[in-house]
Amino acid sequence: MPLDEDVVAAIYRDHGTALKRFVLSASRDPQLADDVVQETVLRVWQQAPQITGSLRSYLFRTARNIMIDNYRKAQRRPQEAGERDVPDVADGAGRIDDLLNKVLMEEALLRLSAEHREVLVALHYRRYTVQEASAQLKVPSGTVKSRAFYAVRALRTILDEMGVQR
């Protein structure tokens, strides 16, 4: 299949920076991050007709899988003499999963209405009580409760649309 440079360039333009930031948060190696992003974009470009759901979440899952594959390869390969002081490619699959979940949740929160997002951030991230959130947002506590209820429902729908499994 010939490479469609416009499609690849559009993927890099729209998602490359976020992908590189994601990979760097796990590996701290800029050259490795560039390699993983390039591999991710090419794999996703090759799979484009089969992708269903959010392209961005598919990109991050693909990057995560590539990083895990690289980590596993590094674990199987005997360590060379000069590599003893070099840190691991990743601290493990669990850390990558946590980072991916964070990125996906941030993207999902951005899709909520401002009112719903404010309530969820106040209650779940800042750990405010309903009364504290009510005072901070300057709305009645009943409004905080109802917005939280509908925000969680909307967030579940958004995550389902993104292909995130519970």
PDB file of N, CA and C in Angstrom, residues 28-91:
ATOM      1  N   ARG A  28      11.558   8.929  29.164  1.00  0.00           N
ATOM      2  CA  ARG A  28      12.538  10.002  29.366  1.00  0.00           C
ATOM      3  C   ARG A  28      13.634  10.017  28.299  1.00  0.00           C
ATOM      4  N   ASP A  29      13.447   9.291  27.207  1.00  0.00           N
ATOM      5  CA  ASP A  29      14.445   9.229  26.137  1.00  0.00           C
ATOM      6  C   ASP A  29      13.832   9.837  24.873  1.00  0.00           C
ATOM      7  N   PRO A  30      14.252  11.057  24.492  1.00  0.00           N
ATOM      8  CA  PRO A  30      13.634  11.727  23.329  1.00  0.00           C
ATOM      9  C   PRO A  30      13.768  10.939  22.025  1.00  0.00           C
ATOM     10  N   GLN A  31      14.899  10.287  21.818  1.00  0.00           N
ATOM     11  CA  GLN A  31      15.079   9.519  20.583  1.00  0.00           C
ATOM     12  C   GLN A  31      14.141   8.316  20.554  1.00  0.00           C
ATOM     13  N   LEU A  32      14.019   7.639  21.676  1.00  0.00           N
ATOM     14  CA  LEU A  32      13.086   6.511  21.763  1.00  0.00           C
ATOM     15  C   LEU A  32      11.655   6.998  21.562  1.00  0.00           C
ATOM     16  N   ALA A  33      11.328   8.146  22.153  1.00  0.00           N
ATOM     17  CA  ALA A  33       9.981   8.704  22.001  1.00  0.00           C
ATOM     18  C   ALA A  33       9.685   8.978  20.532  1.00  0.00           C
ATOM     19  N   ASP A  34      10.631   9.553  19.818  1.00  0.00           N
ATOM     20  CA  ASP A  34      10.432   9.806  18.382  1.00  0.00           C
ATOM     21  C   ASP A  34      10.204   8.499  17.627  1.00  0.00           C
ATOM     22  N   ASP A  35      11.001   7.473  17.964  1.00  0.00           N
ATOM     23  CA  ASP A  35      10.846   6.170  17.303  1.00  0.00           C
ATOM     24  C   ASP A  35       9.469   5.565  17.577  1.00  0.00           C
ATOM     25  N   VAL A  36       9.021   5.643  18.836  1.00  0.00           N
ATOM     26  CA  VAL A  36       7.718   5.069  19.201  1.00  0.00           C
ATOM     27  C   VAL A  36       6.591   5.827  18.504  1.00  0.00           C
ATOM     28  N   VAL A  37       6.678   7.146  18.467  1.00  0.00           N
ATOM     29  CA  VAL A  37       5.642   7.944  17.801  1.00  0.00           C
ATOM     30  C   VAL A  37       5.595   7.614  16.315  1.00  0.00           C
ATOM     31  N   GLN A  38       6.763   7.517  15.692  1.00  0.00           N
ATOM     32  CA  GLN A  38       6.810   7.183  14.263  1.00  0.00           C
ATOM     33  C   GLN A  38       6.203   5.803  14.008  1.00  0.00           C
ATOM     34  N   GLU A  39       6.592   4.825  14.813  1.00  0.00           N
ATOM     35  CA  GLU A  39       6.049   3.465  14.674  1.00  0.00           C
ATOM     36  C   GLU A  39       4.532   3.461  14.889  1.00  0.00           C
ATOM     37  N   THR A  40       4.074   4.230  15.886  1.00  0.00           N
ATOM     38  CA  THR A  40       2.640   4.310  16.191  1.00  0.00           C
ATOM     39  C   THR A  40       1.867   4.858  15.007  1.00  0.00           C
ATOM     40  N   VAL A  41       2.336   5.970  14.469  1.00  0.00           N
ATOM     41  CA  VAL A  41       1.628   6.607  13.349  1.00  0.00           C
ATOM     42  C   VAL A  41       1.588   5.678  12.141  1.00  0.00           C
ATOM     43  N   LEU A  42       2.683   5.001  11.863  1.00  0.00           N
ATOM     44  CA  LEU A  42       2.695   4.088  10.716  1.00  0.00           C
ATOM     45  C   LEU A  42       1.764   2.895  10.931  1.00  0.00           C
ATOM     46  N   ARG A  43       1.769   2.333  12.132  1.00  0.00           N
ATOM     47  CA  ARG A  43       0.860   1.207  12.400  1.00  0.00           C
ATOM     48  C   ARG A  43      -0.598   1.640  12.289  1.00  0.00           C
ATOM     49  N   VAL A  44      -0.903   2.802  12.853  1.00  0.00           N
ATOM     50  CA  VAL A  44      -2.284   3.279  12.809  1.00  0.00           C
ATOM     51  C   VAL A  44      -2.679   3.612  11.383  1.00  0.00           C
ATOM     52  N   TRP A  45      -1.777   4.188  10.620  1.00  0.00           N
ATOM     53  CA  TRP A  45      -2.070   4.493   9.213  1.00  0.00           C
ATOM     54  C   TRP A  45      -2.373   3.197   8.455  1.00  0.00           C
ATOM     55  N   GLN A  46      -1.627   2.142   8.747  1.00  0.00           N
ATOM     56  CA  GLN A  46      -1.861   0.858   8.077  1.00  0.00           C
ATOM     57  C   GLN A  46      -3.190   0.244   8.485  1.00  0.00           C
ATOM     58  N   GLN A  47      -3.645   0.483   9.719  1.00  0.00           N
ATOM     59  CA  GLN A  47      -4.878  -0.100  10.230  1.00  0.00           C
ATOM     60  C   GLN A  47      -6.086   0.816  10.069  1.00  0.00           C
ATOM     61  N   ALA A  48      -5.913   1.971   9.461  1.00  0.00           N
ATOM     62  CA  ALA A  48      -6.965   2.995   9.401  1.00  0.00           C
ATOM     63  C   ALA A  48      -8.338   2.469   8.980  1.00  0.00           C
ATOM     64  N   PRO A  49      -8.468   1.626   7.980  1.00  0.00           N
ATOM     65  CA  PRO A  49      -9.814   1.177   7.609  1.00  0.00           C
ATOM     66  C   PRO A  49     -10.517   0.361   8.694  1.00  0.00           C
ATOM     67  N   GLN A  50      -9.760  -0.301   9.593  1.00  0.00           N
ATOM     68  CA  GLN A  50     -10.381  -1.129  10.611  1.00  0.00           C
ATOM     69  C   GLN A  50     -10.638  -0.383  11.925  1.00  0.00           C
ATOM     70  N   ILE A  51     -10.159   0.846  12.063  1.00  0.00           N
ATOM     71  CA  ILE A  51     -10.297   1.579  13.326  1.00  0.00           C
ATOM     72  C   ILE A  51     -11.745   1.999  13.514  1.00  0.00           C
ATOM     73  N   THR A  52     -12.281   1.644  14.681  1.00  0.00           N
ATOM     74  CA  THR A  52     -13.607   2.120  15.056  1.00  0.00           C
ATOM     75  C   THR A  52     -13.450   2.870  16.360  1.00  0.00           C
ATOM     76  N   GLY A  53     -14.177   3.931  16.535  1.00  0.00           N
ATOM     77  CA  GLY A  53     -14.072   4.731  17.755  1.00  0.00           C
ATOM     78  C   GLY A  53     -13.090   5.865  17.581  1.00  0.00           C
ATOM     79  N   SER A  54     -12.560   6.339  18.665  1.00  0.00           N
ATOM     80  CA  SER A  54     -11.685   7.500  18.704  1.00  0.00           C
ATOM     81  C   SER A  54     -10.296   7.165  18.158  1.00  0.00           C
ATOM     82  N   LEU A  55      -9.852   7.935  17.180  1.00  0.00           N
ATOM     83  CA  LEU A  55      -8.513   7.748  16.626  1.00  0.00           C
ATOM     84  C   LEU A  55      -7.463   8.023  17.692  1.00  0.00           C
ATOM     85  N   ARG A  56      -7.684   9.061  18.491  1.00  0.00           N
ATOM     86  CA  ARG A  56      -6.705   9.433  19.509  1.00  0.00           C
ATOM     87  C   ARG A  56      -6.516   8.312  20.528  1.00  0.00           C
ATOM     88  N   SER A  57      -7.601   7.727  21.005  1.00  0.00           N
ATOM     89  CA  SER A  57      -7.450   6.645  21.985  1.00  0.00           C
ATOM     90  C   SER A  57      -6.784   5.432  21.337  1.00  0.00           C
ATOM     91  N   TYR A  58      -7.061   5.178  20.060  1.00  0.00           N
ATOM     92  CA  TYR A  58      -6.407   4.080  19.354  1.00  0.00           C
ATOM     93  C   TYR A  58      -4.903   4.343  19.235  1.00  0.00           C
ATOM     94  N   LEU A  59      -4.537   5.611  18.963  1.00  0.00           N
ATOM     95  CA  LEU A  59      -3.123   5.978  18.881  1.00  0.00           C
ATOM     96  C   LEU A  59      -2.412   5.727  20.213  1.00  0.00           C
ATOM     97  N   PHE A  60      -3.046   6.147  21.305  1.00  0.00           N
ATOM     98  CA  PHE A  60      -2.418   5.975  22.610  1.00  0.00           C
ATOM     99  C   PHE A  60      -2.314   4.504  22.993  1.00  0.00           C
ATOM    100  N   ARG A  61      -3.331   3.717  22.673  1.00  0.00           N
ATOM    101  CA  ARG A  61      -3.253   2.276  22.959  1.00  0.00           C
ATOM    102  C   ARG A  61      -2.129   1.640  22.153  1.00  0.00           C
ATOM    103  N   THR A  62      -2.004   2.051  20.883  1.00  0.00           N
ATOM    104  CA  THR A  62      -0.950   1.507  20.029  1.00  0.00           C
ATOM    105  C   THR A  62       0.427   1.885  20.565  1.00  0.00           C
ATOM    106  N   ALA A  63       0.598   3.151  20.959  1.00  0.00           N
ATOM    107  CA  ALA A  63       1.881   3.596  21.522  1.00  0.00           C
ATOM    108  C   ALA A  63       2.200   2.812  22.796  1.00  0.00           C
ATOM    109  N   ARG A  64       1.185   2.620  23.633  1.00  0.00           N
ATOM    110  CA  ARG A  64       1.365   1.851  24.865  1.00  0.00           C
ATOM    111  C   ARG A  64       1.834   0.432  24.534  1.00  0.00           C
ATOM    112  N   ASN A  65       1.197  -0.200  23.562  1.00  0.00           N
ATOM    113  CA  ASN A  65       1.572  -1.566  23.183  1.00  0.00           C
ATOM    114  C   ASN A  65       2.998  -1.621  22.647  1.00  0.00           C
ATOM    115  N   ILE A  66       3.398  -0.621  21.874  1.00  0.00           N
ATOM    116  CA  ILE A  66       4.765  -0.580  21.343  1.00  0.00           C
ATOM    117  C   ILE A  66       5.763  -0.436  22.489  1.00  0.00           C
ATOM    118  N   MET A  67       5.450   0.433  23.460  1.00  0.00           N
ATOM    119  CA  MET A  67       6.352   0.606  24.605  1.00  0.00           C
ATOM    120  C   MET A  67       6.463  -0.686  25.418  1.00  0.00           C
ATOM    121  N   ILE A  68       5.346  -1.377  25.592  1.00  0.00           N
ATOM    122  CA  ILE A  68       5.378  -2.653  26.321  1.00  0.00           C
ATOM    123  C   ILE A  68       6.202  -3.669  25.549  1.00  0.00           C
ATOM    124  N   ASP A  69       6.015  -3.736  24.235  1.00  0.00           N
ATOM    125  CA  ASP A  69       6.814  -4.655  23.411  1.00  0.00           C
ATOM    126  C   ASP A  69       8.304  -4.343  23.542  1.00  0.00           C
ATOM    127  N   ASN A  70       8.660  -3.051  23.492  1.00  0.00           N
ATOM    128  CA  ASN A  70      10.067  -2.654  23.632  1.00  0.00           C
ATOM    129  C   ASN A  70      10.608  -3.054  25.004  1.00  0.00           C
ATOM    130  N   TYR A  71       9.802  -2.850  26.026  1.00  0.00           N
ATOM    131  CA  TYR A  71      10.216  -3.213  27.384  1.00  0.00           C
ATOM    132  C   TYR A  71      10.450  -4.720  27.489  1.00  0.00           C
ATOM    133  N   ARG A  72       9.551  -5.498  26.929  1.00  0.00           N
ATOM    134  CA  ARG A  72       9.683  -6.959  26.997  1.00  0.00           C
ATOM    135  C   ARG A  72      10.904  -7.437  26.212  1.00  0.00           C
ATOM    136  N   LYS A  73      11.147  -6.827  25.051  1.00  0.00           N
ATOM    137  CA  LYS A  73      12.337  -7.185  24.274  1.00  0.00           C
ATOM    138  C   LYS A  73      13.602  -6.891  25.069  1.00  0.00           C
ATOM    139  N   ALA A  74      13.627  -5.747  25.733  1.00  0.00           N
ATOM    140  CA  ALA A  74      14.799  -5.371  26.524  1.00  0.00           C
ATOM    141  C   ALA A  74      15.005  -6.350  27.679  1.00  0.00           C
ATOM    142  N   GLN A  75      13.928  -6.882  28.246  1.00  0.00           N
ATOM    143  CA  GLN A  75      14.046  -7.832  29.353  1.00  0.00           C
ATOM    144  C   GLN A  75      14.556  -9.191  28.876  1.00  0.00           C
ATOM    145  N   ARG A  76      14.212  -9.589  27.654  1.00  0.00           N
ATOM    146  CA  ARG A  76      14.638 -10.890  27.114  1.00  0.00           C
ATOM    147  C   ARG A  76      16.085 -10.866  26.650  1.00  0.00           C
ATOM    148  N   ARG A  77      16.521  -9.726  26.194  1.00  0.00           N
ATOM    149  CA  ARG A  77      17.855  -9.606  25.616  1.00  0.00           C
ATOM    150  C   ARG A  77      18.900  -9.550  26.729  1.00  0.00           C
ATOM    151  N   PRO A  78      20.021 -10.254  26.569  1.00  0.00           N
ATOM    152  CA  PRO A  78      21.069 -10.168  27.593  1.00  0.00           C
ATOM    153  C   PRO A  78      21.627  -8.746  27.657  1.00  0.00           C
ATOM    154  N   GLN A  79      21.946  -8.321  28.860  1.00  0.00           N
ATOM    155  CA  GLN A  79      22.438  -6.967  29.055  1.00  0.00           C
ATOM    156  C   GLN A  79      23.875  -6.856  28.570  1.00  0.00           C
ATOM    157  N   GLU A  80      24.145  -5.817  27.779  1.00  0.00           N
ATOM    158  CA  GLU A  80      25.497  -5.589  27.288  1.00  0.00           C
ATOM    159  C   GLU A  80      26.291  -4.857  28.355  1.00  0.00           C
ATOM    160  N   ALA A  81      27.585  -4.916  28.244  1.00  0.00           N
ATOM    161  CA  ALA A  81      28.448  -4.341  29.273  1.00  0.00           C
ATOM    162  C   ALA A  81      28.174  -2.860  29.512  1.00  0.00           C
ATOM    163  N   GLY A  82      27.965  -2.083  28.471  1.00  0.00           N
ATOM    164  CA  GLY A  82      27.775  -0.639  28.617  1.00  0.00           C
ATOM    165  C   GLY A  82      26.378  -0.245  29.038  1.00  0.00           C
ATOM    166  N   GLU A  83      25.454  -1.186  29.122  1.00  0.00           N
ATOM    167  CA  GLU A  83      24.065  -0.866  29.410  1.00  0.00           C
ATOM    168  C   GLU A  83      23.734  -0.899  30.895  1.00  0.00           C
ATOM    169  N   ARG A  84      24.634  -1.243  31.733  1.00  0.00           N
ATOM    170  CA  ARG A  84      24.324  -1.415  33.156  1.00  0.00           C
ATOM    171  C   ARG A  84      23.864  -0.116  33.813  1.00  0.00           C
ATOM    172  N   ASP A  85      24.375   1.004  33.329  1.00  0.00           N
ATOM    173  CA  ASP A  85      24.012   2.283  33.924  1.00  0.00           C
ATOM    174  C   ASP A  85      22.815   2.936  33.247  1.00  0.00           C
ATOM    175  N   VAL A  86      22.332   2.358  32.170  1.00  0.00           N
ATOM    176  CA  VAL A  86      21.214   2.928  31.429  1.00  0.00           C
ATOM    177  C   VAL A  86      19.911   2.501  32.092  1.00  0.00           C
ATOM    178  N   PRO A  87      19.008   3.461  32.377  1.00  0.00           N
ATOM    179  CA  PRO A  87      17.737   3.082  33.009  1.00  0.00           C
ATOM    180  C   PRO A  87      16.866   2.264  32.055  1.00  0.00           C
ATOM    181  N   ASP A  88      15.912   1.525  32.639  1.00  0.00           N
ATOM    182  CA  ASP A  88      14.975   0.743  31.842  1.00  0.00           C
ATOM    183  C   ASP A  88      14.204   1.647  30.899  1.00  0.00           C
ATOM    184  N   VAL A  89      13.715   1.055  29.792  1.00  0.00           N
ATOM    185  CA  VAL A  89      12.922   1.799  28.834  1.00  0.00           C
ATOM    186  C   VAL A  89      11.644   2.314  29.491  1.00  0.00           C
ATOM    187  N   ALA A  90      11.070   1.520  30.329  1.00  0.00           N
ATOM    188  CA  ALA A  90       9.865   1.925  31.069  1.00  0.00           C
ATOM    189  C   ALA A  90       9.905   1.257  32.433  1.00  0.00           C
ATOM    190  N   ASP A  91       9.252   1.835  33.384  1.00  0.00           N
ATOM    191  CA  ASP A  91       9.222   1.246  34.725  1.00  0.00           C
ATOM    192  C   ASP A  91       8.307   0.046  34.789  1.00  0.00           C
TER     193      ASP A  91
END
